[in-house]
mmCIF file of C-alpha atoms in Angstrom:
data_model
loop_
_atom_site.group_PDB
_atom_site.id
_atom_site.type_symbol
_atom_site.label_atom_id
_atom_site.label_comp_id
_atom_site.label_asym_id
_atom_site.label_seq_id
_atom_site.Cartn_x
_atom_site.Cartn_y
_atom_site.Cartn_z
ATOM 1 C CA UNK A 28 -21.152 -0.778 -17.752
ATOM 2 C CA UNK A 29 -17.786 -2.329 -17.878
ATOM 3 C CA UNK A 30 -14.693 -0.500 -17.624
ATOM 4 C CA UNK A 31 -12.685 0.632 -20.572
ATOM 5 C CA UNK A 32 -9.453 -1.396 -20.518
ATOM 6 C CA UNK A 33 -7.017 1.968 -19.389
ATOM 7 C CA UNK A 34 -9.586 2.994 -16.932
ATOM 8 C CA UNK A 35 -8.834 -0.420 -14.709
ATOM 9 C CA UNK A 36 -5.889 -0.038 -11.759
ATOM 10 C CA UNK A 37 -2.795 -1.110 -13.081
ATOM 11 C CA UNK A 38 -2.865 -1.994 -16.662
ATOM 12 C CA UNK A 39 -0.726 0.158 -17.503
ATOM 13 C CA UNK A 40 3.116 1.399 -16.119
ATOM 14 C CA UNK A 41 2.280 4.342 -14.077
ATOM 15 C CA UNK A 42 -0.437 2.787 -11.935
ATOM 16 C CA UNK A 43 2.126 0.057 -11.298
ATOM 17 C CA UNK A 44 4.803 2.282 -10.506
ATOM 18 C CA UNK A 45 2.452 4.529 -8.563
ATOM 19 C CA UNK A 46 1.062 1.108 -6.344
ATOM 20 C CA UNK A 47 4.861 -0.145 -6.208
ATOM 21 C CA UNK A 48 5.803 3.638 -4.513
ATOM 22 C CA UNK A 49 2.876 3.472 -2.023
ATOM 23 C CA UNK A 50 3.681 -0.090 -0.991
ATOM 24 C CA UNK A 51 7.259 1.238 -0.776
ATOM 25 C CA UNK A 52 6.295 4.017 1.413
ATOM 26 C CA UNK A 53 3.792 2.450 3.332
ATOM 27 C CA UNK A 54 6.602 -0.172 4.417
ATOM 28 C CA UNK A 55 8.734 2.006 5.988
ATOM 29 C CA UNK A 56 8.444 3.277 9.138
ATOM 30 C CA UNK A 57 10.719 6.074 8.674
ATOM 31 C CA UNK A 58 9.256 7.427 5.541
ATOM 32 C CA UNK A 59 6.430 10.259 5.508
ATOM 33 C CA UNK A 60 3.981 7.721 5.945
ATOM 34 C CA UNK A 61 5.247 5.736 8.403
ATOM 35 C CA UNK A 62 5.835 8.714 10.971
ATOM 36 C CA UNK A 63 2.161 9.618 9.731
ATOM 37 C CA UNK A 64 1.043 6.506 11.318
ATOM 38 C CA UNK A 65 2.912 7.027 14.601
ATOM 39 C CA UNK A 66 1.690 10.576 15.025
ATOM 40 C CA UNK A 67 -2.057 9.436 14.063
ATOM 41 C CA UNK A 68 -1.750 6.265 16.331
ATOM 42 C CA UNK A 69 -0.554 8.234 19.424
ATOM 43 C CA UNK A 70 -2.856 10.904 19.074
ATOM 44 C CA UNK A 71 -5.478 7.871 18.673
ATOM 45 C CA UNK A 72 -4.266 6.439 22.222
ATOM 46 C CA UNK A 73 -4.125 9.944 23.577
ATOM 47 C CA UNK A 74 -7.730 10.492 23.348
ATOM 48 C CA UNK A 75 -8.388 7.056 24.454
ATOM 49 C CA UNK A 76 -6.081 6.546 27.276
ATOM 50 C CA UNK A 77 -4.745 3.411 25.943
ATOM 51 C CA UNK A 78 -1.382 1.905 26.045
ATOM 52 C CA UNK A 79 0.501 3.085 23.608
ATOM 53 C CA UNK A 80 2.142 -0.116 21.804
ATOM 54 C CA UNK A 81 3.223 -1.260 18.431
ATOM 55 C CA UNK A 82 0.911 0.745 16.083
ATOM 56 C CA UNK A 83 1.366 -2.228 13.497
ATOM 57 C CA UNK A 84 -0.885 -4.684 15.510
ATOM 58 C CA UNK A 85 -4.060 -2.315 15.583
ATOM 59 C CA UNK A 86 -5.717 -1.693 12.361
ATOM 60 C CA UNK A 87 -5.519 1.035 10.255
ATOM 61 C CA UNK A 88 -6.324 2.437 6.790
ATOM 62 C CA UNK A 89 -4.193 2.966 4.287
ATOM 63 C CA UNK A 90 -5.655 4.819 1.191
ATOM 64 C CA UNK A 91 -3.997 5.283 -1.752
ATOM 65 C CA UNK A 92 -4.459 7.940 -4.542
ATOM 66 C CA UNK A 93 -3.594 6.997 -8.046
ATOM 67 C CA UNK A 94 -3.570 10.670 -9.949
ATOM 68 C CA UNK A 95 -3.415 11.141 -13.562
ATOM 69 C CA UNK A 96 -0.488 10.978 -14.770
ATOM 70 C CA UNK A 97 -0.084 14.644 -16.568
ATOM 71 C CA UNK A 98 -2.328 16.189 -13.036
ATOM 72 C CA UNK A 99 0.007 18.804 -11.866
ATOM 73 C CA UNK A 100 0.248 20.899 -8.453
ATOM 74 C CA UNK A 101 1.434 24.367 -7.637
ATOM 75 C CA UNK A 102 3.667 23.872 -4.989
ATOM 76 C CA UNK A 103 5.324 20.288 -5.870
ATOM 77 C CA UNK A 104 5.658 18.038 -8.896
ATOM 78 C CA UNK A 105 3.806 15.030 -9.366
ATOM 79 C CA UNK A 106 6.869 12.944 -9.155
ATOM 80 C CA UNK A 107 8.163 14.181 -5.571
ATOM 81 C CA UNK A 108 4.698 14.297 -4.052
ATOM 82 C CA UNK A 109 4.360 10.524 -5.002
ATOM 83 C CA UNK A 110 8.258 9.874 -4.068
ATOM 84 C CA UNK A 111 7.200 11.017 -0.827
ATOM 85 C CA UNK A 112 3.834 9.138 -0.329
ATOM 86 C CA UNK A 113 1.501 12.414 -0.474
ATOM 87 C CA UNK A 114 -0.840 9.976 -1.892
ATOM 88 C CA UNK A 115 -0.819 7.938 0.856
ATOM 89 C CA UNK A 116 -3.250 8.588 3.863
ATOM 90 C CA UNK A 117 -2.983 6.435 6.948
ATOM 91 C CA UNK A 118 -5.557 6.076 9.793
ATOM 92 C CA UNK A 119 -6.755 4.094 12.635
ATOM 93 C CA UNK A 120 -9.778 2.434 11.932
ATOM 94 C CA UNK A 121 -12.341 1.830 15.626
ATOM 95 C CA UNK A 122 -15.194 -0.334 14.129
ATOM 96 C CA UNK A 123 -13.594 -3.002 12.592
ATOM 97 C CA UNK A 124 -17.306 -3.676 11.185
ATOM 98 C CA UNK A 125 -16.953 -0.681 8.565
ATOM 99 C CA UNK A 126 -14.465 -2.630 6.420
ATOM 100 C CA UNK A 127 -15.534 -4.872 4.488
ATOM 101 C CA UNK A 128 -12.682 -7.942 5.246
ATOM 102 C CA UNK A 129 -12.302 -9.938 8.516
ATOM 103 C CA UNK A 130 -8.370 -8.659 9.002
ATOM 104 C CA UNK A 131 -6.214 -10.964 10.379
ATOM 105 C CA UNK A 132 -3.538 -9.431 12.538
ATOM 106 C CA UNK A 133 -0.698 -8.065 10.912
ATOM 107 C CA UNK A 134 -2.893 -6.747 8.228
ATOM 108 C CA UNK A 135 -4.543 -3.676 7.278
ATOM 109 C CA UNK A 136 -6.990 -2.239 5.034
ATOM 110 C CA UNK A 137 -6.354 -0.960 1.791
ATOM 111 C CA UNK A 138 -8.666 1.297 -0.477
ATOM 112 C CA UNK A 139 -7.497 2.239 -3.771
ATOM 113 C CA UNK A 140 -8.892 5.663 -5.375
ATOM 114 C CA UNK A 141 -8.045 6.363 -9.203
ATOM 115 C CA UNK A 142 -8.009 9.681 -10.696
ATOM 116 C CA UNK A 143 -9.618 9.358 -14.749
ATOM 117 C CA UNK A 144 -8.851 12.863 -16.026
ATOM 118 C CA UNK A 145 -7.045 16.159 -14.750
ATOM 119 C CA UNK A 146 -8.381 17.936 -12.207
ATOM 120 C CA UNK A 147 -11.038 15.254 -11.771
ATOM 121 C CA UNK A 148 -12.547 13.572 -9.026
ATOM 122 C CA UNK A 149 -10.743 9.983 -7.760
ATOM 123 C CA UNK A 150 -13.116 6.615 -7.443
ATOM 124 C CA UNK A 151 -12.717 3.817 -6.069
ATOM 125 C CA UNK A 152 -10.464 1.458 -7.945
ATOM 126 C CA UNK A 153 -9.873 -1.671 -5.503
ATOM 127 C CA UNK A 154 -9.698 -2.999 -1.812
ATOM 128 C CA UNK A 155 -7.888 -5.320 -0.053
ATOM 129 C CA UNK A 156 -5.069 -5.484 2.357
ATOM 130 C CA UNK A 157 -1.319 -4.829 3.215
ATOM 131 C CA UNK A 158 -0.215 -7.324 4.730
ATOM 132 C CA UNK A 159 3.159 -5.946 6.531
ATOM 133 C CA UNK A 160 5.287 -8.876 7.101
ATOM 134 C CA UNK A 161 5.179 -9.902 4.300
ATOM 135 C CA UNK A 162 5.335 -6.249 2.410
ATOM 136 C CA UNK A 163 2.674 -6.937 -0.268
ATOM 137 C CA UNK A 164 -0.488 -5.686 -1.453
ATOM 138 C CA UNK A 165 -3.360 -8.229 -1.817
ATOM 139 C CA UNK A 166 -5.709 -6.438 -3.868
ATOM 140 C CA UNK A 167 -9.342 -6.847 -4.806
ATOM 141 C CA UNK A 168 -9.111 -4.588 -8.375
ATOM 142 C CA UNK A 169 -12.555 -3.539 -9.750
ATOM 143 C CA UNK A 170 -13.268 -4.401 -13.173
ATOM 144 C CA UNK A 171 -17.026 -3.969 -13.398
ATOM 145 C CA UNK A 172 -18.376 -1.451 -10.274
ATOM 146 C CA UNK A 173 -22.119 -2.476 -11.781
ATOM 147 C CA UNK A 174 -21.616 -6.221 -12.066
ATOM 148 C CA UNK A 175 -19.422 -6.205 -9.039
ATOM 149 C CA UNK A 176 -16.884 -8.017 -10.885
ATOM 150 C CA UNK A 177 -13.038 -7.977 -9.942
ATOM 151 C CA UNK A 178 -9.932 -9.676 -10.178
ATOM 152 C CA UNK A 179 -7.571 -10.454 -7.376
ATOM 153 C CA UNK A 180 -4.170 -9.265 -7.474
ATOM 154 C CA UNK A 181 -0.775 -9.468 -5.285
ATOM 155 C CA UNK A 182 1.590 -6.582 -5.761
ATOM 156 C CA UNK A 183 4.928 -7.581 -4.354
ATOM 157 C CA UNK A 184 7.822 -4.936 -3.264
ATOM 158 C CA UNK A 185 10.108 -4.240 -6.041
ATOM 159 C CA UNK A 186 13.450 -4.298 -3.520
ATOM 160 C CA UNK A 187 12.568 -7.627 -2.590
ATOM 161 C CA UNK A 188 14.249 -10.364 -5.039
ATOM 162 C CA UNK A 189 14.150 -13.417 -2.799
ATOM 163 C CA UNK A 190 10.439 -13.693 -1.786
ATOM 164 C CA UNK A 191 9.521 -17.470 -1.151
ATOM 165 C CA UNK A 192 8.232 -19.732 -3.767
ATOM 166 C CA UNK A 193 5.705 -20.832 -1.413
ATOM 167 C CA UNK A 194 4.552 -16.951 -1.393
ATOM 168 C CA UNK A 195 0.963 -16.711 -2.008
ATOM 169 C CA UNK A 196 0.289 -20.619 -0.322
ATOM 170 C CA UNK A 197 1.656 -18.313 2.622
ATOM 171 C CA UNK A 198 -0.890 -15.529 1.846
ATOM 172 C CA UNK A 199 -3.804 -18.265 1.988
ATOM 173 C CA UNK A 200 -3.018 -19.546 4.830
ATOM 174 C CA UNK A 201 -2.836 -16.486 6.860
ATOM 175 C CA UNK A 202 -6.317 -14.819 5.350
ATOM 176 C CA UNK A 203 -7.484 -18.373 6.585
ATOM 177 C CA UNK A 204 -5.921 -17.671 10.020
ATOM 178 C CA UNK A 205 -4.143 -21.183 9.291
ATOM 179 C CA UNK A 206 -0.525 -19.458 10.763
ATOM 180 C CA UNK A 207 -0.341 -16.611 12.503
ATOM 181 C CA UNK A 208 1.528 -13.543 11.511
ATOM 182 C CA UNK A 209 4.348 -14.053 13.727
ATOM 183 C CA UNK A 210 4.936 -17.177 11.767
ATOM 184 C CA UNK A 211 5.633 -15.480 8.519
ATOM 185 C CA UNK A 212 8.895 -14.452 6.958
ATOM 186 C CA UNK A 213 9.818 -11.042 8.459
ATOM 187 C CA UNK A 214 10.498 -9.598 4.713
ATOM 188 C CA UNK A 215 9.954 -6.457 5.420
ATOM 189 C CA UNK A 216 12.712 -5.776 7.419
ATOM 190 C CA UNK A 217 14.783 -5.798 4.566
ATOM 191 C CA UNK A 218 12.982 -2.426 3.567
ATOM 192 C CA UNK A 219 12.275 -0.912 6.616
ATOM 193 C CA UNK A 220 14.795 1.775 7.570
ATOM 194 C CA UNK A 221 13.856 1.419 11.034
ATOM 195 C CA UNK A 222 14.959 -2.339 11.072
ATOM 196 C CA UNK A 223 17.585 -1.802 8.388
ATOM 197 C CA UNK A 224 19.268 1.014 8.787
ATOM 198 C CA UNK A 225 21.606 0.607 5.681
ATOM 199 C CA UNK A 226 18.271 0.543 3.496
ATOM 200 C CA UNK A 227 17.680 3.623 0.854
ATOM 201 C CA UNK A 228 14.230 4.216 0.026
ATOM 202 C CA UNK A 229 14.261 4.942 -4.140
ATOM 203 C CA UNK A 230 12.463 7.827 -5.710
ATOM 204 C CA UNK A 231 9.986 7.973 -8.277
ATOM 205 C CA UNK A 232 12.106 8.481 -11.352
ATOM 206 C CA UNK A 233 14.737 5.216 -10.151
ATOM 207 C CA UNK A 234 11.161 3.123 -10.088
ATOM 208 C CA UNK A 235 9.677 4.529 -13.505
ATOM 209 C CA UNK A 236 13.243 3.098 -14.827
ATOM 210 C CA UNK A 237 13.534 -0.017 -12.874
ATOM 211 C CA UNK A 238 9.770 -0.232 -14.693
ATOM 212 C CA UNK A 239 11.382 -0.058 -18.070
ATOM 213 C CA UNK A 240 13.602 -2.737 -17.701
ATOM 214 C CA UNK A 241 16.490 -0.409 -16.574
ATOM 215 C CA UNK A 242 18.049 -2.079 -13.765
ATOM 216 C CA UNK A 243 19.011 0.084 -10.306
ATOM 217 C CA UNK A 244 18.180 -1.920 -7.945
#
């Protein structure tokens, strides 16, 4: 059965806003989730005896949690667990065979869970990839689980103004392995505290408004 229109990922402003924070978070290295990915990825190499290097150029997981939007918590409000990233889970992922995308380097898997009702369970909304220099979401949104059906979407970091006009040709070429991810723009420096110290990550309220037309940033 196809899904109900408001039952899809991101037709509506809070799933946006909610995808735009995760992206947000997942892009800098200083955030919660970025020092959750250092901890996991040493801890990884620990038990491995591997060098420990760059986490960025082995693949991970990220999995995001879209909640519903009146789901409430006893010990933090919905807003600062999502300004935060608490809905953002990171992890290194050892068979590269259990995913179901041939990652170029530089990327990483994405899984997308949605939350329909209060207290309920969260599915699986979309797939795809982050692909970090670039800091965008390339998303594979389900719009029909039974049909398989879904439509393809880029989600592009709301701090970033100036991203190229030959954006998405750049996308194609490097899920085609065409250039290598060395050879893309290094956008995400711009919004990476750990490269830009001067950057300063927004909360959720300042991107609900941005959202609305109300310009912060």
């Amino acid at each position: 059965m196809e899904l109900l229109p408001s039952e899809i990922l991101a037709t509506n402003k809070f799933d946006q806003c909610v995808l735009s924070l995760a992206l947000i978070n997942i892009c800098n290295q200083d955030s919660p989730v970025g020092q959750a990915m250092k901890e996991r990825y040493n801890a990884w190499k620990s038990e491995t005896d591997d060098p420990i290097n760059n986490p960025w150029l082995d693949l991970h997981q990220f999995t995001i949690y879209v909640p519903h939007p009146e789901q409430t918590y006893e010990e933090i409000t919905l807003e600062e667990g999502l300004t935060l990233g608490y809905n953002v889970e990171v992890e290194p992922i050892v068979d590269h065979d259990s995913i179901p995308y041939n990652i170029p380097e530089g990327g990483h898997f994405v899984a997308v869970l949605k939350q329909k009702k209060i207290n309920g369970e969260f599915k699986i909304a979309a797939t795809g990839m982050f692909i970090q220099p670039l800091a965008a979401l390339s998303l594979d949104i389900v719009t029909d689980p039974d049909e398989g059906k879904y439509e393809s979407m880029v989600i592009k970091h709301p701090i970033i103004r100036d991203y190229p006009q030959d954006f998405v040709q750049q996308i194609s070429q490097y899920l085609n392995k065409e250039i290598h991810f060395k050879q893309l723009p290094n956008l995400v420096g711009y919004v990476d505290q750990s490269q830009n110290p001067d950057y300063r990550q927004p909360s959720w309220q300042e991107l609900y408004l941005e959202g609305q037309g109300i310009k912060l940033f």
